[in-house]
């Protein structure tokens, strides 16, 4: 049986969760497979240490708990909160922040770059205990209005939507025990209505009271022995548990298109209410549950007999279990010919209330995904009130492989007190296209907001590579490239295989591992080198590995062969290297068109990948590449001009060129009638050009004076008087060439300024360009005045990158220069080097379009290692009523334990100044020093300077009101909020305060001087 519907199906593409004794979904599933009961029973010693005397306790006391580990931990800095705000925040809201982020990462969704709407639908347990704690806490560093939002579950979703920029619906759902599955239902509906493109949904429950168990009462919901024995004759109820589960949903057709990792498919959901068709408000209803399940079947367009497993509500109550099975029997038409397993995750972890439904959904999803049904615990003898004989259901009492249905289908139920019933139909995911990528090298990259988190992620990545044997490296690389946000600290490696990646990560010197901090470079300039840096087989590996690069090389070489009859492919990639082959590539008649085609192919490859130049600068022949990219010439026109240019220059009198490490001013003394100034590369580097005899003589003089110089690999005297004889004929070559206005700014070699429309379309300009001195340094200096520019050398080697570094007086440290192709002396694969440079660009905040990179051979997204949050501890278990001491009528003091606020073993805040855009300047006056202390305490940042801006540090209008109160209290002056906003740095604010204080002193002196003393 195959999936008959796609349009209304919803894919589960990401998951995250934490349950008792299960720090993540993987461990949760492992515990379920092993039949673990994740409920903790206190020993007598533990109870004694917790202050419970075994002799004095109630005889019906059950010392049991089902709680998650580290509920008190929260990486508040990651989400931009202050420590004081995190302290007051509901622990459930804290957990939601982290697990919603982790679930989105697991789905391969970049929240900062996602163009569509992401909706958020969660269930959060009511938490009056925490609201009371927050209300009576003495926290004067958080605005009371904001404190109410942080501590109240009603604002949990919208806080997260604000922090993560989620623009879809953001709803809290409350239907009691069925809340989180009702949230799933609403998320699916909103997806189908296209109110969002991705839906994040789930539930959370944290027990914030310090409890160690409960007193069993006959007829109530809690178990008499601490075990949840669903469907068993000895069942007596549930255990109160806690946990969080989040899933990410997307329309199935979109998930298949995006090659997402699909855990399972939601075929249909249904939600209804019992009405009054039951014995009481809190009682369940057979008819209500039946109608809900039946509606889900119809919505999913499936038959009951196609379903092989039901994750039940299974509360192990005497009334609830029989009614649930009766409703299921009716929904399955009392079919005894069919066989369907049932189970209840509550037997493993207890009842999670608002998170119960999502826990069941996650379990059922893993059942389908892993094709294995875990044991439902504590079932021995059926509850005699349950009518198992009149239907297809049996309790699954051992781990069972599940592969007897195709496709596998399961149902999930959640029924809330008050009658809101929810049922979900799941189906195994359709097979997705296999990864067909056969790239020889892959870029693995990862990022974090702190060095600690980056290192922890790297440890997890090593474990992942070592243990996930079936994972394809291409899928891992693609997931990390497209499904992770970028932060301050970054690292990458380029590798052929998982084994090589592990070797790099585990090596002591970490050779091959690159680290860098995000720079956020603004714009890009392409530097197009001229003749002289070419070499045999340049870019050969990239030619074989990059279809787009190969396409432009082939296109150019095909045109050249048609026009000249010469096979340029054989010149660039000869079958064997010889002196003759070297001569061919360095012969000017070949060099100019060949270098042009090569650089144009590199540039178009980068542009195809999404790296488009904002500026272009060429070096001699390289300006033709720049002009072509800017639209001045067509590709074919440029090649025809360069063919002619090369022919004419080769026909000119023979000459030579020499690169000299001298400034323009100093080289002038060596110029004569045989040697002229051809190129000004940098303030300390020039190229001279002239007759062979003249250049030889000059070279000998310079070497005698120990002045560095080297001959350029060309057989002519470019940009010199020796070209005068060819200028007229070169001008004729433009007769049938159309010259257009540049669309991208080009720096002129002739003027050193931005090429104007008149110059670009003037034949005279291009003749002068051939003959006169190349003003490359002047053009480069023009570009260096632009802030945060990335200079990418698109020619072979690093000639222009080296020239760039010679401009040290022009503050080149504000920029970066990268050569995209290796130098001939570097023994490294071209593709490997190109990927390394893409990694270096990523450090600059410049990323490529990875879909374009992989083309028709896209890898698949997978569940890969996710972010590692800091575990800063805060209070999570409080008994506010126990700590309230009444001093007088309506007056209280609240004693708050603060032992969790400072934990030396926990990560301390990153005080690196590079987190801020302003340079650090320490306080000098007493006022500045006092303000720094206030701000550092308020923002929980260790090193704040007087130039740092309140709003840049994370301040807002509410925080501004609170900060202003602290300042007014400290300095005992009145400052208006509008003045505070205008003077939002410590320096500006301190000056305002000093002025106000001086005014107060003057007033006091005036009052004092006017006093008349009488005796």
PDB file of N, CA and C in Angstrom, residues 865-909:
ATOM      1  N   UNK A 865      24.755  16.987  14.524  1.00  0.00           N
ATOM      2  CA  UNK A 865      24.979  17.599  15.847  1.00  0.00           C
ATOM      3  C   UNK A 865      24.466  19.028  15.888  1.00  0.00           C
ATOM      4  N   UNK A 866      23.874  19.379  17.021  1.00  0.00           N
ATOM      5  CA  UNK A 866      23.263  20.700  17.173  1.00  0.00           C
ATOM      6  C   UNK A 866      24.066  21.544  18.157  1.00  0.00           C
ATOM      7  N   UNK A 867      23.632  22.765  18.334  1.00  0.00           N
ATOM      8  CA  UNK A 867      24.332  23.727  19.181  1.00  0.00           C
ATOM      9  C   UNK A 867      24.449  23.206  20.617  1.00  0.00           C
ATOM     10  N   UNK A 868      25.549  23.575  21.266  1.00  0.00           N
ATOM     11  CA  UNK A 868      25.755  23.203  22.673  1.00  0.00           C
ATOM     12  C   UNK A 868      25.626  24.468  23.509  1.00  0.00           C
ATOM     13  N   UNK A 869      24.579  24.525  24.315  1.00  0.00           N
ATOM     14  CA  UNK A 869      24.320  25.709  25.128  1.00  0.00           C
ATOM     15  C   UNK A 869      25.123  25.675  26.426  1.00  0.00           C
ATOM     16  N   UNK A 870      25.459  26.869  26.911  1.00  0.00           N
ATOM     17  CA  UNK A 870      26.083  26.977  28.225  1.00  0.00           C
ATOM     18  C   UNK A 870      25.063  26.612  29.297  1.00  0.00           C
ATOM     19  N   UNK A 871      25.536  26.023  30.355  1.00  0.00           N
ATOM     20  CA  UNK A 871      24.636  25.573  31.416  1.00  0.00           C
ATOM     21  C   UNK A 871      24.763  26.467  32.644  1.00  0.00           C
ATOM     22  N   UNK A 872      24.437  27.729  32.470  1.00  0.00           N
ATOM     23  CA  UNK A 872      24.394  28.646  33.604  1.00  0.00           C
ATOM     24  C   UNK A 872      23.185  28.287  34.460  1.00  0.00           C
ATOM     25  N   UNK A 873      23.413  28.154  35.765  1.00  0.00           N
ATOM     26  CA  UNK A 873      22.339  27.670  36.646  1.00  0.00           C
ATOM     27  C   UNK A 873      21.540  28.814  37.253  1.00  0.00           C
ATOM     28  N   UNK A 874      20.230  28.580  37.300  1.00  0.00           N
ATOM     29  CA  UNK A 874      19.304  29.497  37.950  1.00  0.00           C
ATOM     30  C   UNK A 874      18.353  28.679  38.814  1.00  0.00           C
ATOM     31  N   UNK A 875      17.628  29.354  39.674  1.00  0.00           N
ATOM     32  CA  UNK A 875      16.605  28.656  40.445  1.00  0.00           C
ATOM     33  C   UNK A 875      15.551  28.069  39.518  1.00  0.00           C
ATOM     34  N   UNK A 876      15.126  26.844  39.820  1.00  0.00           N
ATOM     35  CA  UNK A 876      14.042  26.223  39.068  1.00  0.00           C
ATOM     36  C   UNK A 876      13.031  25.569  40.010  1.00  0.00           C
ATOM     37  N   UNK A 877      13.470  25.207  41.212  1.00  0.00           N
ATOM     38  CA  UNK A 877      12.586  24.573  42.205  1.00  0.00           C
ATOM     39  C   UNK A 877      12.438  25.536  43.383  1.00  0.00           C
ATOM     40  N   UNK A 878      11.244  26.043  43.570  1.00  0.00           N
ATOM     41  CA  UNK A 878      11.016  27.027  44.631  1.00  0.00           C
ATOM     42  C   UNK A 878       9.720  26.724  45.376  1.00  0.00           C
ATOM     43  N   UNK A 879       9.708  27.074  46.643  1.00  0.00           N
ATOM     44  CA  UNK A 879       8.493  27.012  47.458  1.00  0.00           C
ATOM     45  C   UNK A 879       8.270  28.395  48.047  1.00  0.00           C
ATOM     46  N   UNK A 880       7.725  29.322  47.279  1.00  0.00           N
ATOM     47  CA  UNK A 880       7.629  30.712  47.744  1.00  0.00           C
ATOM     48  C   UNK A 880       6.811  30.882  49.013  1.00  0.00           C
ATOM     49  N   UNK A 881       5.774  30.081  49.191  1.00  0.00           N
ATOM     50  CA  UNK A 881       4.942  30.223  50.382  1.00  0.00           C
ATOM     51  C   UNK A 881       5.704  29.854  51.646  1.00  0.00           C
ATOM     52  N   UNK A 882       6.658  28.897  51.507  1.00  0.00           N
ATOM     53  CA  UNK A 882       7.449  28.499  52.668  1.00  0.00           C
ATOM     54  C   UNK A 882       8.413  29.587  53.101  1.00  0.00           C
ATOM     55  N   UNK A 883       8.789  30.474  52.166  1.00  0.00           N
ATOM     56  CA  UNK A 883       9.785  31.504  52.459  1.00  0.00           C
ATOM     57  C   UNK A 883       9.182  32.879  52.705  1.00  0.00           C
ATOM     58  N   UNK A 884       7.859  32.929  52.751  1.00  0.00           N
ATOM     59  CA  UNK A 884       7.203  34.212  53.007  1.00  0.00           C
ATOM     60  C   UNK A 884       7.063  34.417  54.499  1.00  0.00           C
ATOM     61  N   UNK A 885       7.669  35.480  55.015  1.00  0.00           N
ATOM     62  CA  UNK A 885       7.576  35.790  56.443  1.00  0.00           C
ATOM     63  C   UNK A 885       6.848  37.114  56.615  1.00  0.00           C
ATOM     64  N   UNK A 886       5.662  37.090  57.234  1.00  0.00           N
ATOM     65  CA  UNK A 886       4.902  38.321  57.431  1.00  0.00           C
ATOM     66  C   UNK A 886       5.456  39.129  58.585  1.00  0.00           C
ATOM     67  N   UNK A 887       5.878  40.373  58.325  1.00  0.00           N
ATOM     68  CA  UNK A 887       6.395  41.255  59.368  1.00  0.00           C
ATOM     69  C   UNK A 887       5.300  42.142  59.932  1.00  0.00           C
ATOM     70  N   UNK A 888       4.402  42.522  59.046  1.00  0.00           N
ATOM     71  CA  UNK A 888       3.300  43.375  59.470  1.00  0.00           C
ATOM     72  C   UNK A 888       2.166  43.164  58.499  1.00  0.00           C
ATOM     73  N   UNK A 889       1.063  43.793  58.761  1.00  0.00           N
ATOM     74  CA  UNK A 889      -0.084  43.606  57.880  1.00  0.00           C
ATOM     75  C   UNK A 889       0.260  44.014  56.450  1.00  0.00           C
ATOM     76  N   UNK A 890       0.061  43.038  55.545  1.00  0.00           N
ATOM     77  CA  UNK A 890       0.271  43.295  54.109  1.00  0.00           C
ATOM     78  C   UNK A 890       1.730  43.578  53.750  1.00  0.00           C
ATOM     79  N   UNK A 891       2.681  43.229  54.619  1.00  0.00           N
ATOM     80  CA  UNK A 891       4.095  43.459  54.339  1.00  0.00           C
ATOM     81  C   UNK A 891       4.846  42.144  54.496  1.00  0.00           C
ATOM     82  N   UNK A 892       5.643  41.817  53.516  1.00  0.00           N
ATOM     83  CA  UNK A 892       6.340  40.531  53.519  1.00  0.00           C
ATOM     84  C   UNK A 892       7.802  40.721  53.152  1.00  0.00           C
ATOM     85  N   UNK A 893       8.602  39.812  53.649  1.00  0.00           N
ATOM     86  CA  UNK A 893       9.977  39.659  53.180  1.00  0.00           C
ATOM     87  C   UNK A 893      10.089  38.288  52.538  1.00  0.00           C
ATOM     88  N   UNK A 894      10.744  38.228  51.396  1.00  0.00           N
ATOM     89  CA  UNK A 894      10.866  36.955  50.674  1.00  0.00           C
ATOM     90  C   UNK A 894      12.324  36.531  50.638  1.00  0.00           C
ATOM     91  N   UNK A 895      12.607  35.387  51.214  1.00  0.00           N
ATOM     92  CA  UNK A 895      13.971  34.884  51.251  1.00  0.00           C
ATOM     93  C   UNK A 895      14.203  33.993  50.032  1.00  0.00           C
ATOM     94  N   UNK A 896      15.065  34.435  49.136  1.00  0.00           N
ATOM     95  CA  UNK A 896      15.349  33.692  47.909  1.00  0.00           C
ATOM     96  C   UNK A 896      16.698  33.016  48.026  1.00  0.00           C
ATOM     97  N   UNK A 897      16.702  31.728  47.759  1.00  0.00           N
ATOM     98  CA  UNK A 897      17.975  31.023  47.734  1.00  0.00           C
ATOM     99  C   UNK A 897      18.738  31.439  46.482  1.00  0.00           C
ATOM    100  N   UNK A 898      20.009  31.727  46.635  1.00  0.00           N
ATOM    101  CA  UNK A 898      20.785  32.167  45.476  1.00  0.00           C
ATOM    102  C   UNK A 898      21.996  31.292  45.224  1.00  0.00           C
ATOM    103  N   UNK A 899      21.954  30.077  45.737  1.00  0.00           N
ATOM    104  CA  UNK A 899      23.125  29.211  45.591  1.00  0.00           C
ATOM    105  C   UNK A 899      23.364  28.797  44.147  1.00  0.00           C
ATOM    106  N   UNK A 900      22.351  28.920  43.292  1.00  0.00           N
ATOM    107  CA  UNK A 900      22.510  28.516  41.900  1.00  0.00           C
ATOM    108  C   UNK A 900      23.075  29.648  41.037  1.00  0.00           C
ATOM    109  N   UNK A 901      23.020  30.878  41.551  1.00  0.00           N
ATOM    110  CA  UNK A 901      23.400  31.992  40.692  1.00  0.00           C
ATOM    111  C   UNK A 901      24.879  32.006  40.347  1.00  0.00           C
ATOM    112  N   UNK A 902      25.695  31.563  41.242  1.00  0.00           N
ATOM    113  CA  UNK A 902      27.128  31.527  40.980  1.00  0.00           C
ATOM    114  C   UNK A 902      27.617  30.098  41.136  1.00  0.00           C
ATOM    115  N   UNK A 903      28.052  29.507  40.098  1.00  0.00           N
ATOM    116  CA  UNK A 903      28.593  28.155  40.106  1.00  0.00           C
ATOM    117  C   UNK A 903      29.938  28.204  39.399  1.00  0.00           C
ATOM    118  N   UNK A 904      30.995  28.023  40.151  1.00  0.00           N
ATOM    119  CA  UNK A 904      32.337  28.190  39.590  1.00  0.00           C
ATOM    120  C   UNK A 904      32.616  27.220  38.461  1.00  0.00           C
ATOM    121  N   UNK A 905      31.917  26.087  38.464  1.00  0.00           N
ATOM    122  CA  UNK A 905      32.159  25.102  37.420  1.00  0.00           C
ATOM    123  C   UNK A 905      31.416  25.438  36.137  1.00  0.00           C
ATOM    124  N   UNK A 906      30.461  26.342  36.247  1.00  0.00           N
ATOM    125  CA  UNK A 906      29.699  26.718  35.063  1.00  0.00           C
ATOM    126  C   UNK A 906      30.490  27.731  34.243  1.00  0.00           C
ATOM    127  N   UNK A 907      30.091  27.841  33.012  1.00  0.00           N
ATOM    128  CA  UNK A 907      30.748  28.792  32.108  1.00  0.00           C
ATOM    129  C   UNK A 907      30.531  30.214  32.595  1.00  0.00           C
ATOM    130  N   UNK A 908      31.583  31.008  32.593  1.00  0.00           N
ATOM    131  CA  UNK A 908      31.484  32.422  32.940  1.00  0.00           C
ATOM    132  C   UNK A 908      31.344  33.230  31.658  1.00  0.00           C
ATOM    133  N   UNK A 909      30.711  34.379  31.781  1.00  0.00           N
ATOM    134  CA  UNK A 909      30.386  35.182  30.608  1.00  0.00           C
ATOM    135  C   UNK A 909      31.633  35.517  29.796  1.00  0.00           C
TER     136      UNK A 909
END
